[in-house]
mmCIF file of C-alpha atoms in Angstrom:
data_model
loop_
_atom_site.group_PDB
_atom_site.id
_atom_site.type_symbol
_atom_site.label_atom_id
_atom_site.label_comp_id
_atom_site.label_asym_id
_atom_site.label_seq_id
_atom_site.Cartn_x
_atom_site.Cartn_y
_atom_site.Cartn_z
ATOM 1 C CA MET A 118 31.839 -37.756 -8.984
ATOM 2 C CA CYS A 119 31.974 -33.730 -8.499
ATOM 3 C CA LYS A 120 33.009 -31.615 -10.996
ATOM 4 C CA CYS A 121 34.955 -28.168 -10.645
ATOM 5 C CA THR A 122 33.853 -25.273 -13.210
ATOM 6 C CA PRO A 123 35.358 -23.169 -12.754
ATOM 7 C CA GLU A 124 38.030 -23.968 -9.739
ATOM 8 C CA GLU A 125 35.885 -22.011 -7.257
ATOM 9 C CA THR A 126 32.413 -23.931 -7.986
ATOM 10 C CA ILE A 127 32.206 -27.639 -7.656
ATOM 11 C CA LEU A 128 29.238 -29.437 -8.586
ATOM 12 C CA CYS A 129 28.317 -32.658 -6.826
ATOM 13 C CA ASN A 130 24.875 -32.678 -7.491
ATOM 14 C CA ARG A 131 23.345 -36.194 -8.158
ATOM 15 C CA ALA A 132 26.382 -37.925 -7.245
ATOM 16 C CA GLY A 133 24.945 -40.447 -5.184
ATOM 17 C CA LEU A 134 26.945 -38.990 -1.941
ATOM 18 C CA LYS A 135 25.825 -40.098 1.667
ATOM 19 C CA THR A 136 28.907 -38.061 3.260
ATOM 20 C CA LEU A 137 30.529 -35.022 2.345
ATOM 21 C CA PRO A 138 33.655 -35.612 -0.380
ATOM 22 C CA GLY A 139 36.841 -35.114 1.419
ATOM 23 C CA GLU A 140 39.571 -32.499 0.230
ATOM 24 C CA ILE A 141 37.212 -29.552 -1.212
ATOM 25 C CA ALA A 142 39.000 -26.548 -1.958
ATOM 26 C CA PRO A 143 39.187 -23.986 1.144
ATOM 27 C CA SER A 144 39.005 -21.372 -1.921
ATOM 28 C CA THR A 145 35.292 -22.615 -2.919
ATOM 29 C CA ILE A 146 32.825 -20.095 -3.457
ATOM 30 C CA SER A 147 29.702 -21.972 -4.651
ATOM 31 C CA LEU A 148 28.965 -25.758 -3.671
ATOM 32 C CA ASN A 149 26.146 -27.796 -5.070
ATOM 33 C CA LEU A 150 25.493 -31.010 -3.034
ATOM 34 C CA SER A 151 21.859 -31.286 -3.995
ATOM 35 C CA ASN A 152 19.918 -34.347 -4.787
ATOM 36 C CA ASN A 153 22.178 -36.705 -2.757
ATOM 37 C CA TYR A 154 21.628 -38.995 0.210
ATOM 38 C CA LEU A 155 23.176 -36.693 3.135
ATOM 39 C CA ARG A 156 21.294 -37.699 6.474
ATOM 40 C CA SER A 157 23.475 -35.310 8.905
ATOM 41 C CA LEU A 158 25.671 -32.443 9.121
ATOM 42 C CA ASN A 159 27.591 -31.363 12.051
ATOM 43 C CA THR A 160 30.216 -28.589 13.247
ATOM 44 C CA ASN A 161 32.991 -29.880 11.296
ATOM 45 C CA THR A 162 31.389 -30.410 7.904
ATOM 46 C CA PHE A 163 31.913 -26.992 6.597
ATOM 47 C CA ARG A 164 34.576 -25.794 8.963
ATOM 48 C CA ASN A 165 37.234 -24.888 6.304
ATOM 49 C CA LEU A 166 35.060 -23.485 3.647
ATOM 50 C CA THR A 167 35.095 -20.057 4.907
ATOM 51 C CA PHE A 168 34.904 -18.185 1.584
ATOM 52 C CA LEU A 169 31.479 -19.942 0.491
ATOM 53 C CA HIS A 170 28.992 -17.817 -0.588
ATOM 54 C CA ASN A 171 26.373 -20.294 -2.174
ATOM 55 C CA LEU A 172 25.469 -23.639 -0.777
ATOM 56 C CA TRP A 173 22.943 -26.450 -2.035
ATOM 57 C CA LEU A 174 21.899 -28.831 0.202
ATOM 58 C CA ASP A 175 18.227 -29.535 -1.251
ATOM 59 C CA GLY A 176 16.793 -33.051 -2.032
ATOM 60 C CA ASN A 177 18.689 -34.910 0.622
ATOM 61 C CA ASN A 178 17.937 -37.207 3.605
ATOM 62 C CA LEU A 179 18.650 -34.702 6.125
ATOM 63 C CA THR A 180 16.925 -35.076 9.430
ATOM 64 C CA PHE A 181 18.804 -32.713 11.768
ATOM 65 C CA LEU A 182 21.271 -30.143 11.563
ATOM 66 C CA THR A 183 23.882 -29.807 14.314
ATOM 67 C CA PRO A 184 23.737 -26.213 16.026
ATOM 68 C CA GLY A 185 26.744 -24.407 15.026
ATOM 69 C CA THR A 186 26.873 -26.586 11.496
ATOM 70 C CA PHE A 187 27.162 -23.274 9.557
ATOM 71 C CA ASP A 188 29.431 -21.208 12.309
ATOM 72 C CA ALA A 189 32.269 -20.980 9.765
ATOM 73 C CA LEU A 190 30.247 -19.624 6.790
ATOM 74 C CA SER A 191 29.828 -15.892 7.711
ATOM 75 C CA ARG A 192 30.241 -15.146 4.267
ATOM 76 C CA LEU A 193 27.449 -17.514 2.981
ATOM 77 C CA GLN A 194 25.044 -15.519 1.103
ATOM 78 C CA GLU A 195 22.804 -18.102 -0.194
ATOM 79 C CA LEU A 196 21.362 -21.542 1.647
ATOM 80 C CA HIS A 197 19.311 -24.131 -0.340
ATOM 81 C CA LEU A 198 17.510 -26.582 1.984
ATOM 82 C CA SER A 199 14.516 -27.444 0.327
ATOM 83 C CA ARG A 200 13.057 -31.030 -0.365
ATOM 84 C CA ASN A 201 14.330 -32.348 2.762
ATOM 85 C CA SER A 202 11.227 -34.311 3.898
ATOM 86 C CA ARG A 203 12.675 -35.760 6.974
ATOM 87 C CA LEU A 204 13.648 -32.360 8.470
ATOM 88 C CA THR A 205 10.724 -31.559 10.687
ATOM 89 C CA HIS A 206 12.571 -29.717 13.679
ATOM 90 C CA LEU A 207 15.412 -26.992 13.644
ATOM 91 C CA HIS A 208 17.139 -25.732 16.713
ATOM 92 C CA ALA A 209 17.304 -22.437 17.855
ATOM 93 C CA ASN A 210 21.031 -22.027 17.027
ATOM 94 C CA THR A 211 20.928 -23.781 13.851
ATOM 95 C CA PHE A 212 21.943 -20.591 11.482
ATOM 96 C CA ARG A 213 24.116 -19.246 14.099
ATOM 97 C CA GLY A 214 27.125 -17.531 12.532
ATOM 98 C CA LEU A 215 25.562 -16.652 8.793
ATOM 99 C CA LEU A 216 25.517 -13.036 9.638
ATOM 100 C CA ASN A 217 25.409 -11.990 5.719
ATOM 101 C CA LEU A 218 22.928 -14.784 4.515
ATOM 102 C CA ILE A 219 20.501 -12.906 2.230
ATOM 103 C CA SER A 220 18.504 -16.082 1.092
ATOM 104 C CA LEU A 221 16.970 -19.037 2.825
ATOM 105 C CA ASP A 222 15.059 -21.612 1.068
ATOM 106 C CA LEU A 223 13.159 -24.259 3.691
ATOM 107 C CA SER A 224 10.359 -25.333 1.511
ATOM 108 C CA HIS A 225 8.849 -28.571 0.794
ATOM 109 C CA CYS A 226 10.378 -30.087 4.223
ATOM 110 C CA ASN A 227 7.971 -31.279 6.955
ATOM 111 C CA ILE A 228 8.617 -28.421 9.613
ATOM 112 C CA PHE A 229 5.588 -28.057 11.726
ATOM 113 C CA GLU A 230 6.870 -25.716 14.275
ATOM 114 C CA ILE A 231 9.442 -22.982 13.935
ATOM 115 C CA HIS A 232 11.384 -21.831 17.191
ATOM 116 C CA PRO A 233 11.057 -18.094 17.883
ATOM 117 C CA LEU A 234 14.775 -17.482 18.013
ATOM 118 C CA LEU A 235 15.427 -19.547 14.986
ATOM 119 C CA PHE A 236 16.101 -16.636 12.435
ATOM 120 C CA SER A 237 17.467 -14.325 15.223
ATOM 121 C CA HIS A 238 21.201 -14.935 14.141
ATOM 122 C CA LEU A 239 20.346 -13.452 10.543
ATOM 123 C CA PRO A 240 20.308 -9.787 10.219
ATOM 124 C CA SER A 241 20.823 -9.580 6.478
ATOM 125 C CA LEU A 242 18.214 -12.098 5.497
ATOM 126 C CA GLU A 243 16.131 -10.685 2.905
ATOM 127 C CA ARG A 244 14.340 -13.884 1.024
ATOM 128 C CA LEU A 245 12.671 -16.485 3.440
ATOM 129 C CA ASP A 246 11.006 -19.494 1.676
ATOM 130 C CA LEU A 247 8.868 -21.688 4.142
ATOM 131 C CA ALA A 248 6.443 -22.870 1.552
ATOM 132 C CA SER A 249 4.943 -26.657 1.686
ATOM 133 C CA ASN A 250 5.564 -27.362 5.077
ATOM 134 C CA ASN A 251 3.392 -28.586 7.869
ATOM 135 C CA MET A 252 2.879 -25.150 9.920
ATOM 136 C CA ARG A 253 -0.668 -24.547 11.284
ATOM 137 C CA TYR A 254 -0.087 -21.063 12.434
ATOM 138 C CA VAL A 255 2.140 -18.071 11.104
ATOM 139 C CA PRO A 256 5.503 -18.617 13.526
ATOM 140 C CA GLN A 257 6.888 -15.485 15.853
ATOM 141 C CA ALA A 258 10.257 -15.888 14.483
ATOM 142 C CA PHE A 259 10.651 -12.840 12.550
ATOM 143 C CA ARG A 260 11.374 -10.132 15.321
ATOM 144 C CA ASN A 261 14.903 -9.591 14.172
ATOM 145 C CA LEU A 262 14.613 -9.995 10.358
ATOM 146 C CA SER A 263 14.868 -6.198 9.705
ATOM 147 C CA SER A 264 16.014 -6.641 6.202
ATOM 148 C CA LEU A 265 13.522 -9.252 5.095
ATOM 149 C CA THR A 266 11.499 -8.250 1.836
ATOM 150 C CA SER A 267 10.248 -11.488 0.381
ATOM 151 C CA LEU A 268 8.304 -14.317 2.911
ATOM 152 C CA SER A 269 6.347 -17.191 1.267
ATOM 153 C CA LEU A 270 4.267 -19.429 3.748
ATOM 154 C CA GLU A 271 2.435 -20.933 0.543
ATOM 155 C CA GLY A 272 1.030 -24.518 0.764
ATOM 156 C CA ASN A 273 1.003 -24.860 4.847
ATOM 157 C CA HIS A 274 -1.905 -25.566 7.008
ATOM 158 C CA ILE A 275 -2.301 -22.076 8.418
ATOM 159 C CA GLU A 276 -5.861 -21.365 9.474
ATOM 160 C CA ALA A 277 -5.882 -17.972 10.804
ATOM 161 C CA ILE A 278 -3.864 -14.555 10.844
ATOM 162 C CA GLY A 279 -3.795 -12.753 14.050
ATOM 163 C CA ARG A 280 -3.597 -9.223 14.629
ATOM 164 C CA ASP A 281 -0.025 -9.388 15.657
ATOM 165 C CA SER A 282 1.462 -12.358 13.308
ATOM 166 C CA LEU A 283 2.867 -10.238 11.037
ATOM 167 C CA LYS A 284 3.789 -7.270 13.081
ATOM 168 C CA ASP A 285 7.511 -7.770 12.826
ATOM 169 C CA LEU A 286 7.744 -7.520 9.172
ATOM 170 C CA GLU A 287 7.684 -3.780 8.610
ATOM 171 C CA THR A 288 10.183 -3.999 5.599
ATOM 172 C CA LEU A 289 8.467 -6.889 3.817
ATOM 173 C CA TYR A 290 7.506 -6.397 0.072
ATOM 174 C CA ASP A 291 6.264 -9.583 -0.910
ATOM 175 C CA LEU A 292 4.035 -11.758 1.274
ATOM 176 C CA ASN A 293 2.598 -15.303 -0.157
ATOM 177 C CA LEU A 294 0.243 -16.992 1.893
ATOM 178 C CA ARG A 295 -1.608 -18.865 -0.975
ATOM 179 C CA LYS A 296 -2.705 -22.180 -0.585
ATOM 180 C CA ASN A 297 -3.441 -22.476 3.122
ATOM 181 C CA ARG A 298 -6.601 -22.923 4.996
ATOM 182 C CA ILE A 299 -6.922 -19.327 6.313
ATOM 183 C CA TRP A 300 -10.593 -18.637 7.168
ATOM 184 C CA ILE A 301 -10.048 -16.150 9.960
ATOM 185 C CA ILE A 302 -8.010 -12.769 9.462
ATOM 186 C CA GLN A 303 -8.296 -10.119 12.243
ATOM 187 C CA ASN A 304 -8.562 -6.482 11.461
ATOM 188 C CA GLY A 305 -5.177 -5.195 11.629
ATOM 189 C CA ALA A 306 -3.131 -7.868 10.746
ATOM 190 C CA PHE A 307 -1.475 -6.047 8.078
ATOM 191 C CA ALA A 308 -1.417 -2.695 9.245
ATOM 192 C CA LYS A 309 2.219 -2.973 9.911
ATOM 193 C CA LEU A 310 3.361 -3.951 6.703
ATOM 194 C CA LEU A 311 3.664 -0.357 5.316
ATOM 195 C CA ARG A 312 6.038 -1.559 2.493
ATOM 196 C CA LEU A 313 4.041 -4.584 1.092
ATOM 197 C CA GLY A 314 3.701 -4.561 -2.743
ATOM 198 C CA THR A 315 2.254 -7.960 -3.095
ATOM 199 C CA LEU A 316 -0.079 -10.042 -1.055
ATOM 200 C CA ASN A 317 -1.132 -13.330 -2.211
ATOM 201 C CA LEU A 318 -4.084 -14.912 -0.050
ATOM 202 C CA GLY A 319 -5.269 -16.956 -2.934
ATOM 203 C CA HIS A 320 -6.706 -20.341 -2.747
ATOM 204 C CA ASN A 321 -7.835 -20.106 1.001
ATOM 205 C CA PHE A 322 -11.173 -20.511 2.565
ATOM 206 C CA ILE A 323 -11.971 -16.572 3.256
ATOM 207 C CA THR A 324 -15.581 -16.092 3.024
ATOM 208 C CA ASP A 325 -15.874 -12.202 4.311
ATOM 209 C CA LEU A 326 -13.903 -9.022 3.423
ATOM 210 C CA PRO A 327 -14.541 -6.355 6.454
ATOM 211 C CA ASN A 328 -14.013 -3.051 5.530
ATOM 212 C CA GLN A 329 -10.990 -2.419 7.577
ATOM 213 C CA LEU A 330 -9.319 -5.592 6.830
ATOM 214 C CA PHE A 331 -6.436 -4.057 4.642
ATOM 215 C CA GLU A 332 -5.770 -1.428 6.484
ATOM 216 C CA GLY A 333 -2.213 0.225 6.390
ATOM 217 C CA LEU A 334 -1.631 -1.452 2.875
ATOM 218 C CA THR A 335 -1.145 1.943 1.081
ATOM 219 C CA GLN A 336 1.865 1.048 -1.166
ATOM 220 C CA LEU A 337 0.131 -2.328 -2.133
ATOM 221 C CA LYS A 338 0.302 -2.933 -6.047
ATOM 222 C CA THR A 339 -0.868 -6.389 -6.639
ATOM 223 C CA MET A 340 -3.604 -8.330 -4.256
ATOM 224 C CA HIS A 341 -4.421 -12.069 -4.917
ATOM 225 C CA LEU A 342 -7.602 -13.318 -3.639
ATOM 226 C CA GLU A 343 -8.897 -15.980 -6.227
ATOM 227 C CA ALA A 344 -10.104 -19.337 -5.319
ATOM 228 C CA ASN A 345 -11.554 -18.501 -1.862
ATOM 229 C CA ARG A 346 -15.283 -18.382 -0.688
ATOM 230 C CA ILE A 347 -16.139 -14.782 -0.933
ATOM 231 C CA THR A 348 -19.575 -14.028 -1.770
ATOM 232 C CA ALA A 349 -19.688 -10.277 -1.638
ATOM 233 C CA VAL A 350 -17.449 -7.173 -1.936
ATOM 234 C CA ASP A 351 -18.231 -3.730 -0.129
ATOM 235 C CA CYS A 352 -15.472 -1.039 0.463
ATOM 236 C CA THR A 353 -12.914 -3.441 1.583
ATOM 237 C CA PHE A 354 -10.172 -1.660 -0.856
ATOM 238 C CA ARG A 355 -10.847 1.864 -0.355
ATOM 239 C CA GLN A 356 -7.277 2.352 1.173
ATOM 240 C CA LEU A 357 -5.317 0.797 -1.351
ATOM 241 C CA LEU A 358 -4.663 3.730 -3.557
ATOM 242 C CA ASN A 359 -1.632 2.376 -5.520
ATOM 243 C CA LEU A 360 -3.166 -0.897 -6.259
ATOM 244 C CA ARG A 361 -2.559 -1.920 -9.849
ATOM 245 C CA ASN A 362 -3.777 -5.730 -9.919
ATOM 246 C CA LEU A 363 -6.547 -7.273 -8.009
ATOM 247 C CA TYR A 364 -7.655 -11.135 -8.471
ATOM 248 C CA LEU A 365 -10.953 -11.856 -7.434
ATOM 249 C CA ASN A 366 -11.867 -14.622 -9.781
ATOM 250 C CA ASN A 367 -13.078 -18.358 -8.983
ATOM 251 C CA ASN A 368 -14.938 -16.772 -5.765
ATOM 252 C CA GLN A 369 -18.677 -17.093 -5.311
ATOM 253 C CA ILE A 370 -18.966 -13.360 -5.746
ATOM 254 C CA SER A 371 -22.763 -12.204 -6.480
ATOM 255 C CA SER A 372 -22.903 -8.950 -4.952
ATOM 256 C CA ILE A 373 -20.228 -6.183 -5.529
ATOM 257 C CA SER A 374 -21.028 -2.567 -4.179
ATOM 258 C CA ASP A 375 -21.135 0.483 -6.418
ATOM 259 C CA SER A 376 -18.274 1.873 -4.471
ATOM 260 C CA ALA A 377 -16.124 -1.062 -4.007
ATOM 261 C CA PHE A 378 -13.502 0.196 -6.346
ATOM 262 C CA LEU A 379 -13.677 3.935 -5.520
ATOM 263 C CA HIS A 380 -10.340 5.993 -5.363
ATOM 264 C CA LEU A 381 -8.237 3.142 -7.076
ATOM 265 C CA ASN A 382 -7.160 5.771 -9.812
ATOM 266 C CA LYS A 383 -4.346 3.375 -10.415
ATOM 267 C CA LEU A 384 -6.044 0.019 -10.770
ATOM 268 C CA HIS A 385 -4.971 -1.422 -14.083
ATOM 269 C CA PHE A 386 -6.136 -5.195 -14.199
ATOM 270 C CA LEU A 387 -9.069 -6.615 -12.635
ATOM 271 C CA HIS A 388 -10.295 -10.193 -12.660
ATOM 272 C CA LEU A 389 -13.688 -11.090 -11.745
ATOM 273 C CA SER A 390 -13.794 -14.282 -13.949
ATOM 274 C CA ARG A 391 -15.663 -17.526 -12.546
ATOM 275 C CA ASN A 392 -18.035 -15.993 -10.033
ATOM 276 C CA ASN A 393 -21.809 -15.894 -9.626
ATOM 277 C CA LEU A 394 -22.252 -12.282 -10.914
ATOM 278 C CA SER A 395 -25.392 -11.551 -12.792
ATOM 279 C CA SER A 396 -25.053 -7.626 -13.123
ATOM 280 C CA LEU A 397 -22.716 -4.998 -11.962
ATOM 281 C CA PRO A 398 -23.587 -1.554 -10.386
ATOM 282 C CA ALA A 399 -23.669 1.086 -13.156
ATOM 283 C CA ARG A 400 -21.154 3.011 -11.283
ATOM 284 C CA LEU A 401 -18.600 0.479 -10.628
ATOM 285 C CA LEU A 402 -15.963 1.397 -13.256
ATOM 286 C CA SER A 403 -16.840 5.055 -13.801
ATOM 287 C CA GLU A 404 -13.867 6.402 -11.798
ATOM 288 C CA LEU A 405 -11.163 4.202 -12.648
ATOM 289 C CA PRO A 406 -9.002 6.109 -15.169
ATOM 290 C CA GLY A 407 -5.897 3.556 -15.313
ATOM 291 C CA LEU A 408 -8.036 0.418 -15.889
ATOM 292 C CA ARG A 409 -6.938 -1.438 -18.983
ATOM 293 C CA TYR A 410 -8.050 -5.015 -18.561
ATOM 294 C CA VAL A 411 -11.414 -6.245 -16.865
ATOM 295 C CA LEU A 412 -11.931 -10.134 -17.223
ATOM 296 C CA LEU A 413 -15.448 -11.294 -16.809
ATOM 297 C CA SER A 414 -16.047 -14.527 -18.299
ATOM 298 C CA HIS A 415 -17.865 -17.329 -17.083
ATOM 299 C CA ASN A 416 -20.525 -15.564 -14.739
ATOM 300 C CA PRO A 417 -24.233 -15.983 -15.341
ATOM 301 C CA TRP A 418 -24.809 -12.558 -16.580
ATOM 302 C CA ARG A 419 -28.361 -11.332 -17.043
ATOM 303 C CA CYS A 420 -28.587 -9.813 -20.141
ATOM 304 C CA ASP A 421 -31.418 -7.258 -19.805
ATOM 305 C CA CYS A 422 -31.913 -3.375 -19.501
ATOM 306 C CA SER A 423 -29.851 -3.484 -15.730
ATOM 307 C CA ALA A 424 -26.804 -4.146 -17.908
ATOM 308 C CA LEU A 425 -27.225 -1.601 -20.513
ATOM 309 C CA TRP A 426 -24.659 0.390 -18.820
ATOM 310 C CA LEU A 427 -22.121 -2.138 -19.726
ATOM 311 C CA TRP A 428 -22.654 -1.655 -23.652
ATOM 312 C CA ARG A 429 -22.651 2.134 -23.296
ATOM 313 C CA SER A 430 -19.833 2.404 -20.980
ATOM 314 C CA PRO A 431 -16.361 3.841 -22.099
ATOM 315 C CA HIS A 432 -14.713 1.076 -20.684
ATOM 316 C CA ARG A 433 -16.533 -1.314 -22.911
ATOM 317 C CA ALA A 434 -13.382 -2.229 -24.872
ATOM 318 C CA LEU A 435 -11.628 -3.314 -22.105
ATOM 319 C CA LEU A 436 -14.290 -5.905 -20.630
ATOM 320 C CA GLN A 437 -13.194 -9.421 -21.622
ATOM 321 C CA GLY A 438 -15.357 -12.702 -21.771
ATOM 322 C CA LEU A 439 -18.572 -10.903 -20.839
ATOM 323 C CA ASP A 440 -21.004 -13.612 -22.165
ATOM 324 C CA CYS A 441 -24.506 -13.187 -22.608
ATOM 325 C CA ALA A 442 -26.484 -15.904 -20.991
ATOM 326 C CA PHE A 443 -30.113 -14.092 -21.873
ATOM 327 C CA PRO A 444 -32.010 -16.056 -24.466
ATOM 328 C CA GLY A 445 -32.741 -13.240 -26.577
ATOM 329 C CA PRO A 446 -33.672 -13.228 -30.550
ATOM 330 C CA ALA A 447 -31.681 -16.073 -32.219
ATOM 331 C CA ASN A 448 -30.692 -17.455 -28.900
ATOM 332 C CA ALA A 449 -27.655 -14.821 -28.599
ATOM 333 C CA THR A 450 -24.871 -15.968 -26.692
ATOM 334 C CA ALA A 451 -22.630 -12.876 -27.181
ATOM 335 C CA PRO A 452 -23.398 -9.446 -25.620
ATOM 336 C CA GLU A 453 -25.562 -7.341 -27.687
ATOM 337 C CA GLU A 454 -27.620 -3.892 -27.580
ATOM 338 C CA PRO A 455 -30.757 -4.933 -26.008
ATOM 339 C CA ARG A 456 -33.353 -5.263 -28.706
ATOM 340 C CA PRO A 457 -37.436 -5.395 -28.231
ATOM 341 C CA GLY A 458 -38.222 -8.439 -26.303
ATOM 342 C CA HIS A 459 -35.066 -7.982 -24.178
ATOM 343 C CA CYS A 460 -35.929 -5.495 -21.798
ATOM 344 C CA PRO A 461 -38.917 -5.903 -19.393
ATOM 345 C CA THR A 462 -37.051 -4.472 -16.646
ATOM 346 C CA PRO A 463 -36.528 -0.671 -15.684
ATOM 347 C CA LEU A 464 -33.619 0.532 -17.032
ATOM 348 C CA PRO A 465 -30.626 2.248 -14.770
ATOM 349 C CA PRO A 466 -29.454 5.779 -15.487
ATOM 350 C CA ALA A 467 -26.858 5.843 -18.095
ATOM 351 C CA ALA A 468 -23.358 7.448 -17.797
ATOM 352 C CA GLU A 469 -23.388 11.153 -18.510
ATOM 353 C CA ASP A 470 -23.605 11.617 -22.225
ATOM 354 C CA HIS A 471 -24.500 15.061 -23.933
ATOM 355 C CA THR A 472 -25.551 13.760 -27.467
ATOM 356 C CA GLU A 473 -28.029 11.125 -26.453
ATOM 357 C CA PRO A 474 -30.833 11.180 -24.197
ATOM 358 C CA GLN A 475 -30.576 9.471 -20.715
ATOM 359 C CA LEU A 476 -33.095 6.342 -21.099
ATOM 360 C CA LYS A 477 -35.290 5.694 -18.082
ATOM 361 C CA TRP A 478 -37.350 2.817 -19.198
ATOM 362 C CA LEU A 479 -37.957 0.540 -21.921
ATOM 363 C CA CYS A 480 -41.447 -0.584 -21.955
ATOM 364 C CA ILE A 481 -42.439 -3.630 -24.376
ATOM 365 C CA TYR A 482 -45.841 -3.751 -25.238
ATOM 366 C CA PRO A 483 -47.679 -6.541 -27.656
ATOM 367 C CA CYS A 484 -48.287 -3.720 -30.597
ATOM 368 C CA LYS A 485 -45.460 -1.538 -29.748
ATOM 369 C CA GLU A 486 -41.912 -0.272 -27.963
ATOM 370 C CA VAL A 487 -42.550 2.670 -25.848
ATOM 371 C CA ILE A 488 -39.380 4.558 -24.933
ATOM 372 C CA CYS A 489 -39.498 7.084 -22.110
ATOM 373 C CA LEU A 490 -36.938 9.821 -21.438
ATOM 374 C CA ARG A 491 -36.289 11.923 -18.455
ATOM 375 C CA LYS A 492 -34.592 15.263 -19.048
ATOM 376 C CA ALA A 493 -33.508 14.461 -22.576
ATOM 377 C CA PRO A 494 -31.229 17.619 -23.902
ATOM 378 C CA THR A 495 -31.543 16.470 -27.326
ATOM 379 C CA PRO A 496 -34.489 14.090 -27.669
ATOM 380 C CA HIS A 497 -35.265 14.271 -31.482
ATOM 381 C CA HIS A 498 -31.788 13.344 -32.429
ATOM 382 C CA ALA A 499 -32.277 10.045 -30.290
ATOM 383 C CA LEU A 500 -35.454 8.759 -31.544
ATOM 384 C CA LYS A 501 -37.574 8.879 -34.888
ATOM 385 C CA ASP A 502 -41.290 10.057 -34.662
ATOM 386 C CA GLN A 503 -41.076 11.349 -31.013
ATOM 387 C CA TYR A 504 -44.180 13.410 -29.933
ATOM 388 C CA LEU A 505 -45.511 14.716 -26.462
ATOM 389 C CA ALA A 506 -48.288 12.385 -24.993
ATOM 390 C CA SER A 507 -50.286 14.762 -22.927
ATOM 391 C CA ASP A 508 -51.914 11.878 -21.189
ATOM 392 C CA LEU A 509 -48.626 10.601 -19.729
ATOM 393 C CA HIS A 510 -47.692 13.858 -18.750
ATOM 394 C CA GLN A 511 -51.064 13.944 -17.004
ATOM 395 C CA ALA A 512 -49.808 10.469 -15.084
ATOM 396 C CA ASN A 513 -46.482 11.755 -14.391
ATOM 397 C CA LYS A 514 -46.912 15.318 -13.049
ATOM 398 C CA ASP A 515 -43.985 15.207 -10.450
ATOM 399 C CA GLU A 516 -41.407 15.190 -13.320
ATOM 400 C CA GLU A 517 -41.307 16.088 -17.445
ATOM 401 C CA ILE A 518 -41.303 13.007 -19.642
ATOM 402 C CA GLU A 519 -41.354 12.657 -23.287
ATOM 403 C CA CYS A 520 -42.436 9.620 -24.839
ATOM 404 C CA GLY A 521 -42.130 8.182 -28.126
ATOM 405 C CA THR A 522 -42.557 5.272 -30.360
ATOM 406 C CA ALA A 523 -40.123 3.013 -32.122
ATOM 407 C CA GLY A 524 -41.484 2.207 -35.816
ATOM 408 C CA GLN A 525 -44.930 3.080 -36.611
ATOM 409 C CA GLN A 526 -46.661 5.633 -34.534
ATOM 410 C CA HIS A 527 -49.352 4.191 -32.133
ATOM 411 C CA GLN A 528 -51.896 6.119 -29.836
ATOM 412 C CA LEU A 529 -50.282 5.992 -26.414
ATOM 413 C CA GLN A 530 -52.773 5.229 -23.448
ATOM 414 C CA LEU A 531 -52.612 6.263 -19.803
ATOM 415 C CA GLY A 532 -50.473 4.152 -17.709
ATOM 416 C CA GLN A 533 -48.791 2.532 -20.544
ATOM 417 C CA CYS A 534 -45.254 3.859 -19.475
ATOM 418 C CA LYS A 535 -44.855 3.490 -15.599
#
């Protein structure tokens, strides 16, 4: 049984209908026929409903839509056809007459191919949902969609994005390619998407990020690349000057270039959790003034002196999930300042700081800890019991070095600090 609430809105959802109910008022604006047993529609089905703005046909048993079915619905703005699992093919003239259609939902059907002219009758279309179908390539059917701002191809079987696959989507703002099988993306594939604000490539099979991959996406604000097979990040993002949110979590990343995020002055959120990162370049976050959140959990961090910059970084308070995997004293599992016994490896140059010396090496010996400093502006403020070691000066004639011991003083021997 259908309900009219108010008179221009008719609710026939879950009414067990196999055919359209008779005597629907011509003044009807919204008609909900979802979750019924409708199998076919023809040119007479909606002939008298010329005032219709919203039509729900989702969750039925539709197998075919006769060309001209929607001819009379020139005022229609929303059309919902999702979850018609027997709908595999659509005629080129299926949507003829829908000149004012703004939103079209064809998700969760079994469409495997789109006719190039299928959407050519939809000049006002802004939102198109083709998610969870059986398409193996990006359809070449977007040529006349001059108003389209949102496109979802999530959950299909697409393997490649060609250079011309998206060339006609110049007005697009939101592109969802999540949960496909994409492993090939040609350079220039996104070059025409000058207004794109959100790109979702998560849950695909992407392994490489060539430096020219995202050329043209100067307005992009959010990038999803989570759950792929990426192993390294170089300068792929350097042209994304308006990027605010970057998701690189759940990959296999073990290497990130120190200039990977250079010029991303608006980057606000960076997700690097669940990768294979053991360290990060010391300069990686140094020029990101807009950064507010960095997620780093579930990585095999190496907690030695190469990570010292993370503890001294002005971004330290923003780093979340930096779990220490180094078996230091008391089997520490939380990040902490390296202590004697932690740092057998060379330290990287620290960030500029005029109140403390720059650590060059932290050398561990059986009897003492020797700290060597290069060009320390105020070394006596940093370490107790500092003194010049003439034998070390002799061994390092090419640069000026001061060395001291932490704790009790010991005689420094030539070659102890290299």
